[in-house]
Tab-separated table of C-alpha atoms in Angstrom:
chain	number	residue	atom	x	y	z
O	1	UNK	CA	0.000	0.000	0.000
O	2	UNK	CA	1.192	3.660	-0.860
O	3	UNK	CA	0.171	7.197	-0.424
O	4	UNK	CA	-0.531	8.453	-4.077
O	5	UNK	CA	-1.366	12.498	-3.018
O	6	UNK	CA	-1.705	14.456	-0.123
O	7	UNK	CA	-3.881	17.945	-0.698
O	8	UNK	CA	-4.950	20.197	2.133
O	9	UNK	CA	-7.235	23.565	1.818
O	10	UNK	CA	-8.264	26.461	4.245
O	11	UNK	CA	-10.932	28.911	3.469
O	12	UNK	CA	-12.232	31.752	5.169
O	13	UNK	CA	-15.816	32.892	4.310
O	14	UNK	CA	-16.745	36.267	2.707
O	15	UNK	CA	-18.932	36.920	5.544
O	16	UNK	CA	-15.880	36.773	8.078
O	17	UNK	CA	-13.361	38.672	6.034
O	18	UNK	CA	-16.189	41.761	5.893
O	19	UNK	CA	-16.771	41.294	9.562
O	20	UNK	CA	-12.782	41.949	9.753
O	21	UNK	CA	-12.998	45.035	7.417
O	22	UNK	CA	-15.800	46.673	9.366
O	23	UNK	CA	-14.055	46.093	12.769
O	24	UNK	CA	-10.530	47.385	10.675
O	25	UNK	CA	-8.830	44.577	11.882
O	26	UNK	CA	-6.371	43.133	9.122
O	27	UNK	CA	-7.394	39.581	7.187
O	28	UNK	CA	-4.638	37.737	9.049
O	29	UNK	CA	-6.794	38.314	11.977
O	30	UNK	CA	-9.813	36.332	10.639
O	31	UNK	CA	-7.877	33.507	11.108
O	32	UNK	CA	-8.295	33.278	14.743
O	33	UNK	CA	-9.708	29.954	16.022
O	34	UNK	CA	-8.801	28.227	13.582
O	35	UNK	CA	-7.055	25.220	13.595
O	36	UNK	CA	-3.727	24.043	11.802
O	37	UNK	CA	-3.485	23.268	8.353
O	38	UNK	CA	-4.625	19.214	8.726
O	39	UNK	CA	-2.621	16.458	7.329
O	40	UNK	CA	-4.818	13.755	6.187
O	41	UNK	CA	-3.880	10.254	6.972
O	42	UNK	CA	-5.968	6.832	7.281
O	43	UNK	CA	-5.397	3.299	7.782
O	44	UNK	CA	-6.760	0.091	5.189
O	45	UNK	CA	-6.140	-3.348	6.589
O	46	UNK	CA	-8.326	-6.432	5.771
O	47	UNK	CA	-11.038	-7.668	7.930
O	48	UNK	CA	-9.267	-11.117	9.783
O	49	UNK	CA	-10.161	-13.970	8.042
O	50	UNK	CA	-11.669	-12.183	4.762
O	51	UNK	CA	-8.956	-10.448	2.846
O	52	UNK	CA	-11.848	-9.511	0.326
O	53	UNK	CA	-12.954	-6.945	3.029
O	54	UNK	CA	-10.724	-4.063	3.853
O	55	UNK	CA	-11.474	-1.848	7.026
O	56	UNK	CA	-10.615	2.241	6.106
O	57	UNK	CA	-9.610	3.814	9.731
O	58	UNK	CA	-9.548	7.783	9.757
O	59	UNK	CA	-6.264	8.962	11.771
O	60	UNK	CA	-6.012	12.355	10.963
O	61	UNK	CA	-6.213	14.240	14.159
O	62	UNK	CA	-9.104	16.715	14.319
O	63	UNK	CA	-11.322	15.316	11.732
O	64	UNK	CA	-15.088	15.988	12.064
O	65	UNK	CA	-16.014	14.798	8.357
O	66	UNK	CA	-15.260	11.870	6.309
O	67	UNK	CA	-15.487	11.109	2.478
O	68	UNK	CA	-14.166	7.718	1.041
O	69	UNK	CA	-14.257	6.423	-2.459
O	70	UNK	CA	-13.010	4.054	-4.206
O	71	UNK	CA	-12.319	2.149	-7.940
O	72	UNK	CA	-14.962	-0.454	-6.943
O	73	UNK	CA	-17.666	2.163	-6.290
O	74	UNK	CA	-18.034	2.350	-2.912
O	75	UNK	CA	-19.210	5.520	-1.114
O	76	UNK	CA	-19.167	6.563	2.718
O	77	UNK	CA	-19.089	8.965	5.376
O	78	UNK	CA	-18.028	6.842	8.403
O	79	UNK	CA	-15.346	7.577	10.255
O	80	UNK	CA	-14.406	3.976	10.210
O	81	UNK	CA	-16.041	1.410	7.437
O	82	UNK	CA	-15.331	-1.760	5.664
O	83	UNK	CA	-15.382	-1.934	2.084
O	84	UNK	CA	-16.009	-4.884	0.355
O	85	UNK	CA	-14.319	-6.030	-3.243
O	86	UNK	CA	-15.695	-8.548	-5.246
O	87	UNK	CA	-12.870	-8.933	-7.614
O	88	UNK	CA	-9.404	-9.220	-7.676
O	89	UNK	CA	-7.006	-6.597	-8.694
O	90	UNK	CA	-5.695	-2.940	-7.190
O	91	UNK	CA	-7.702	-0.146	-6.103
O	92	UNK	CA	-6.997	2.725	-5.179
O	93	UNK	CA	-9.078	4.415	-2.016
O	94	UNK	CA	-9.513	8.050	-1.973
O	95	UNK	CA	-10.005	9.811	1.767
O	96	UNK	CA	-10.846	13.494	2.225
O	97	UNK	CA	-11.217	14.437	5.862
O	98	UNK	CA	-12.444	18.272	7.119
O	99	UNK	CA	-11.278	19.509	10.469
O	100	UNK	CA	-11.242	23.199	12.008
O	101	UNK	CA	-8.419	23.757	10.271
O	102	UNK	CA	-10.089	23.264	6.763
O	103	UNK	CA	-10.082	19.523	4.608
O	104	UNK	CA	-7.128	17.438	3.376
O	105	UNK	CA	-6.863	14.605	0.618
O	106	UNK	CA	-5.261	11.484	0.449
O	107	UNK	CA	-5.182	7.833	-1.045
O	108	UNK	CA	-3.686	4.254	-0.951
O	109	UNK	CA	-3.734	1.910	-3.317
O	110	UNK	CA	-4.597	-1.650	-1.761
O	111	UNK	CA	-4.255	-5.388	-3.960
O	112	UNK	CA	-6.818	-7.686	-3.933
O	113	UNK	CA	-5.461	-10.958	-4.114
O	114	UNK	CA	-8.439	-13.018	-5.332
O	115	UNK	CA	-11.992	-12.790	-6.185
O	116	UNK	CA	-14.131	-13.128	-2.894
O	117	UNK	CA	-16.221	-16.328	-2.434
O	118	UNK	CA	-20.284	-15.474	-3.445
O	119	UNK	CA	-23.553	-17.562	-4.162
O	120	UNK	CA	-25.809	-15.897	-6.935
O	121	UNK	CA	-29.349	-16.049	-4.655
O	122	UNK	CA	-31.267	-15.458	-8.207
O	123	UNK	CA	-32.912	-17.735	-10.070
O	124	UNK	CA	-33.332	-18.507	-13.807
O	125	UNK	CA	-31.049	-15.345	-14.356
O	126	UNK	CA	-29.118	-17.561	-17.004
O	127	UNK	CA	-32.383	-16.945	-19.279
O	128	UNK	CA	-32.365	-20.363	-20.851
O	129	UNK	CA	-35.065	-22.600	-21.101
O	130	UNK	CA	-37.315	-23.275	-18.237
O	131	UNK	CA	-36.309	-20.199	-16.585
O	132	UNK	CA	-39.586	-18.540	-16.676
O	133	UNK	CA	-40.889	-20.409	-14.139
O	134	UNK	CA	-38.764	-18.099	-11.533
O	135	UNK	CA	-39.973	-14.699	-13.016
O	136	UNK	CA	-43.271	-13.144	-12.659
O	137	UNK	CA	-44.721	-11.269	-15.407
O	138	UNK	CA	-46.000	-7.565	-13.795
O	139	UNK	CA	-48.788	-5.668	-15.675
O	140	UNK	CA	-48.028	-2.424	-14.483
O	141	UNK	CA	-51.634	-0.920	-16.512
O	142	UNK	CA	-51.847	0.486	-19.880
O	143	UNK	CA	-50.017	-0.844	-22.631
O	144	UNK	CA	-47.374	-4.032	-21.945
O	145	UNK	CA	-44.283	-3.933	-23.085
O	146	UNK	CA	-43.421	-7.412	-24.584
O	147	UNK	CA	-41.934	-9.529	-22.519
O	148	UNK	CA	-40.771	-12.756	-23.271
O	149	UNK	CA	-37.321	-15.928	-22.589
O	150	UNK	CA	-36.348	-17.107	-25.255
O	151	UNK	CA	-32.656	-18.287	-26.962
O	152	UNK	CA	-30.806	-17.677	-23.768
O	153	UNK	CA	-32.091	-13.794	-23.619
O	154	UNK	CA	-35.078	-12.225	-21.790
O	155	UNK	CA	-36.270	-10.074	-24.389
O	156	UNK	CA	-38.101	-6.631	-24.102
O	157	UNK	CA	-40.000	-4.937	-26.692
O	158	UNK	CA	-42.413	-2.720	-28.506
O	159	UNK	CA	-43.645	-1.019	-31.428
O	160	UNK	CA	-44.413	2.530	-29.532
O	161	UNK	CA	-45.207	4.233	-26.149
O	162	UNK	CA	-45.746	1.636	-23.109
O	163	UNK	CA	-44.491	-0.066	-20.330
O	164	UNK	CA	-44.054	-3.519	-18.452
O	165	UNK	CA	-41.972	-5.332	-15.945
O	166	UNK	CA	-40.544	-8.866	-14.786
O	167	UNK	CA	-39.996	-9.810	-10.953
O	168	UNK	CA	-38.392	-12.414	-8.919
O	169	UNK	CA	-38.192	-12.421	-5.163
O	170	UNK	CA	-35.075	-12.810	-3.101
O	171	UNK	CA	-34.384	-12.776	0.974
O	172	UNK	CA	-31.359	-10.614	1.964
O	173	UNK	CA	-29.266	-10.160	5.457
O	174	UNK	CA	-27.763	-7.585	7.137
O	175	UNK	CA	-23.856	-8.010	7.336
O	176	UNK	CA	-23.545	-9.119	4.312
O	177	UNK	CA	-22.566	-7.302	0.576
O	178	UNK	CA	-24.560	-7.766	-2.730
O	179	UNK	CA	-23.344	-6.765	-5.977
O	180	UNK	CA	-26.100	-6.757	-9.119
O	181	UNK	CA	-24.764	-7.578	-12.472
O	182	UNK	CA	-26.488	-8.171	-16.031
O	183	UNK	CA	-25.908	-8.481	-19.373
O	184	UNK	CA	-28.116	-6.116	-21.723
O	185	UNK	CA	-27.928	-5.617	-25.418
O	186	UNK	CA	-29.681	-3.555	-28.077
O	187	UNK	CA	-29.485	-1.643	-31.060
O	188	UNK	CA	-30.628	1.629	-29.556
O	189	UNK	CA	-33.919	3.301	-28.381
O	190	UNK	CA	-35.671	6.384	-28.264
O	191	UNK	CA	-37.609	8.060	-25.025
O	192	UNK	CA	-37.303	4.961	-23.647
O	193	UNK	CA	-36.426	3.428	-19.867
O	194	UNK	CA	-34.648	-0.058	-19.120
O	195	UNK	CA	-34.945	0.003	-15.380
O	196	UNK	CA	-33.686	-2.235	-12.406
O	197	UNK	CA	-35.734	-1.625	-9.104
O	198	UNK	CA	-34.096	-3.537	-5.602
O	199	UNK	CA	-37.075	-2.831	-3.052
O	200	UNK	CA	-38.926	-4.506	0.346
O	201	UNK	CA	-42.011	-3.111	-1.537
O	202	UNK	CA	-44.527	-5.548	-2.843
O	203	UNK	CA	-45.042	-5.616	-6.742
O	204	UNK	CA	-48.916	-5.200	-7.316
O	205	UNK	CA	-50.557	-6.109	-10.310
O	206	UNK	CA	-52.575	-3.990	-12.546
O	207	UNK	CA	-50.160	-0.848	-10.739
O	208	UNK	CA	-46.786	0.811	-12.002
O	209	UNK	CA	-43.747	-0.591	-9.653
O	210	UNK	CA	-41.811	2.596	-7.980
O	211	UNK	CA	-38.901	2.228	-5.078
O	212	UNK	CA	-35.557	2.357	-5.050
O	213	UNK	CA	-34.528	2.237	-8.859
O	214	UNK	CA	-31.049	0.925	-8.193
O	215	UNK	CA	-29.741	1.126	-11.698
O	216	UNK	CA	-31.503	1.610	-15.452
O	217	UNK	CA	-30.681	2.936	-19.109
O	218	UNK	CA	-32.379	6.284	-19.276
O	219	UNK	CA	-32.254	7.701	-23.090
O	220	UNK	CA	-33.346	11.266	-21.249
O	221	UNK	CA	-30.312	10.854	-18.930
O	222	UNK	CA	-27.881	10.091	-21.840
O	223	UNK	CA	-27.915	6.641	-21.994
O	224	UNK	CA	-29.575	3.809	-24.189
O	225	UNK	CA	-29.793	5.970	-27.264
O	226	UNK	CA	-27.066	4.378	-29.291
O	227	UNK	CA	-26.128	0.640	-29.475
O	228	UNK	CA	-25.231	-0.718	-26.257
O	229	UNK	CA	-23.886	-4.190	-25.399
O	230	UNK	CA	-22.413	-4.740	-21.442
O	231	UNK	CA	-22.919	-4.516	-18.066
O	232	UNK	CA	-25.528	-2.762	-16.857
O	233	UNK	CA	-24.063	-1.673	-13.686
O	234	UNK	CA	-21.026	-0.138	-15.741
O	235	UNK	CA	-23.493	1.517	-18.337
O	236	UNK	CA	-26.470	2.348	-16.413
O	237	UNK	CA	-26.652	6.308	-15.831
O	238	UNK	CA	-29.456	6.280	-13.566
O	239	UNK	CA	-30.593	5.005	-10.424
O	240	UNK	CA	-28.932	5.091	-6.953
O	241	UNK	CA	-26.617	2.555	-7.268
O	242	UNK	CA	-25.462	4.192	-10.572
O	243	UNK	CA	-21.613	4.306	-9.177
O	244	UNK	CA	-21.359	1.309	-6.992
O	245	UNK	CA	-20.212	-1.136	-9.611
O	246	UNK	CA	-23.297	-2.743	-8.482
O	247	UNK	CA	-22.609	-3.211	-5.045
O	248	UNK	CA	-24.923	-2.749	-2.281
O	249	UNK	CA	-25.916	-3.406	1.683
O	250	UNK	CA	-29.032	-4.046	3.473
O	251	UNK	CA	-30.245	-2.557	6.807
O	252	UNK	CA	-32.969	-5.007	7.402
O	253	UNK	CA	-33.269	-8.486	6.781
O	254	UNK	CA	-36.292	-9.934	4.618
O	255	UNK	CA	-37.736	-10.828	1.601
O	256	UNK	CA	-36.804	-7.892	-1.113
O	257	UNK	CA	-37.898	-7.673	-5.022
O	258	UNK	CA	-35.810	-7.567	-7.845
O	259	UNK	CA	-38.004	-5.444	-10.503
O	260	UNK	CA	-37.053	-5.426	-14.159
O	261	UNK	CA	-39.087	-2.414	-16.194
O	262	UNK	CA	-39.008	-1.351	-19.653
O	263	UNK	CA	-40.948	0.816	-22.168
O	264	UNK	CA	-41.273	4.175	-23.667
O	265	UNK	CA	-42.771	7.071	-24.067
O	266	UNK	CA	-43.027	8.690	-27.501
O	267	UNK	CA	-40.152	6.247	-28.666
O	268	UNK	CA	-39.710	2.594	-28.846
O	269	UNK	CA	-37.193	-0.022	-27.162
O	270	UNK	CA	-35.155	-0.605	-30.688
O	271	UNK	CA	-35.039	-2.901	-33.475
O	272	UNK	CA	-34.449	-6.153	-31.805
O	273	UNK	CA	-35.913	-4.683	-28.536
O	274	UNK	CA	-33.471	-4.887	-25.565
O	275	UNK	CA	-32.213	-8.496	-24.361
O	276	UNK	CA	-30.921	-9.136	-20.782
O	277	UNK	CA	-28.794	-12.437	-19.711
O	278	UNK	CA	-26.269	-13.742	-17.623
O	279	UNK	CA	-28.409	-11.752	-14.483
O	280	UNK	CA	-26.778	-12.428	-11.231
O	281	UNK	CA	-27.752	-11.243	-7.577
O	282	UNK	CA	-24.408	-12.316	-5.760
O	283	UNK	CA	-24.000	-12.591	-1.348
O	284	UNK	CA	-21.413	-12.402	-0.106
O	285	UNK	CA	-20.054	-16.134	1.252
């Protein structure tokens, strides 16, 4: 592991540096109270017994706020958090810390040595034959979007505005990491939404599914518009899980939904439609 920058930054506000012209006192003297110029510094070591998870320790003296980021997608405020990696390789891990004194930057890289032992908890997410029978069809009112399995693919389409989804329920813990992926394909559409939801809430039919949209194609957002053929949580450009790589966490323990939606709205899906395979829900072993 190395330190690949160190940045640090002090600002005084407008408001103070008029305060100190009213009062004539000179601009070094806004200054006052605050602290030194902070040096940012952290610790990453893995979690005993799972070198998969790495545990990001803040030890910059003075710190009072906490950003981390990394390659893998990962997100937090904590002072103290472990970040799981589902893949080998190197990562780098970016730390910004605030204190009185004003915010400092620094980063390690860290080397995954192997890819971290999951079970996919989906089912049928291989799309070949005889994998309907894990999927639920959702009318979600108005005009369906074609949905249909068939040669390895689930395969949405239409010929104009509407709109349709495809469920399967799965039971989640707490403690443990997820990471979504899936394989989607298509020629390009127009006003159109390819949407993954991850939600406790139940899907209804006859009613449009809403919740946390975790990741989608949005041709409105800048994606889906032209030919597209990967990973949906590298290309999706929507959704709140839109920079995780896919990766998420639970807070609760229970039955959740994964929600596939698709249609459009003064557009259509593509030629072809869009196809979706190789869908995996992985946990964490």
């Amino acid at each position: 592991m190395n330190f690949q920058f160190i940045k640090h930054t002090r600002t005084i506000s407008m408001a103070a540096l008029l305060a100190g012209a009213a009062s004539g006192c000179t601009p070094e003297s806004s200054d006052k109270g605050l602290g030194p110029l902070p040096t940012a510094s952290f610790t990453a070591e893995p979690l005993n017994g799972n070198p998969n998870k790495i545990v990001v320790k803040n030890t910059t003296q003075g710190g009072f706020l906490f950003e981390w980021t990394d390659d893998a997608g990962h997100k937090s405020k904590r002072e103290t958090d472990t970040l799981s990696f589902f893949q080998a390789g190197k990562y780098k891990i970016q730390f910004t810390v605030f204190t009185s004194g004003g915010y400092a930057k620094t980063a390690k890289e860290i080397t995954i040595a192997q890819n971290a032992e999951t079970q996919d908890i989906l089912q049928g997410g291989n799309m070949e034959a005889g994998s309907e029978q894990f999927w639920t069809v959702l009318n979600t009112g108005g005009t369906q979007t074609g949905i249909k399995i068939e040669n390895g693919k689930m395969v949405f389409s239409n010929t104009g505005n509407s709109n349709g989804a495809i469920y399967q329920k799965v039971t989640v813990k707490t403690g443990k990491s997820y990471v979504f992926s899936g394989h989607v394909q298509g020629s390009g559409a127009t006003n159109s939404w390819f949407e993954v939801y991850i939600d406790a809430a139940v899907p209804k039919q006859g009613s449009d599914y809403s919740g946390n949209k975790f990741i989608s194609l949005n041709t409105w957002s800048g994606c889906g518009a032209v030919a597209f053929d990967n990973d949906l949580a590298k290309i999706g450009c929507d959704g709140s899980g839109k920079d995780k790589n896919g990766i998420m966490t639970f807070t609760k323990a229970g039955d959740i939904y994964i929600v596939i939606k698709a249609g459009s709205s003064g557009g259509t899906l593509g030629a072809g439609g869009i196809n979706f395979d190789d869908v995996k829900f992985l946990e964490e072993k």
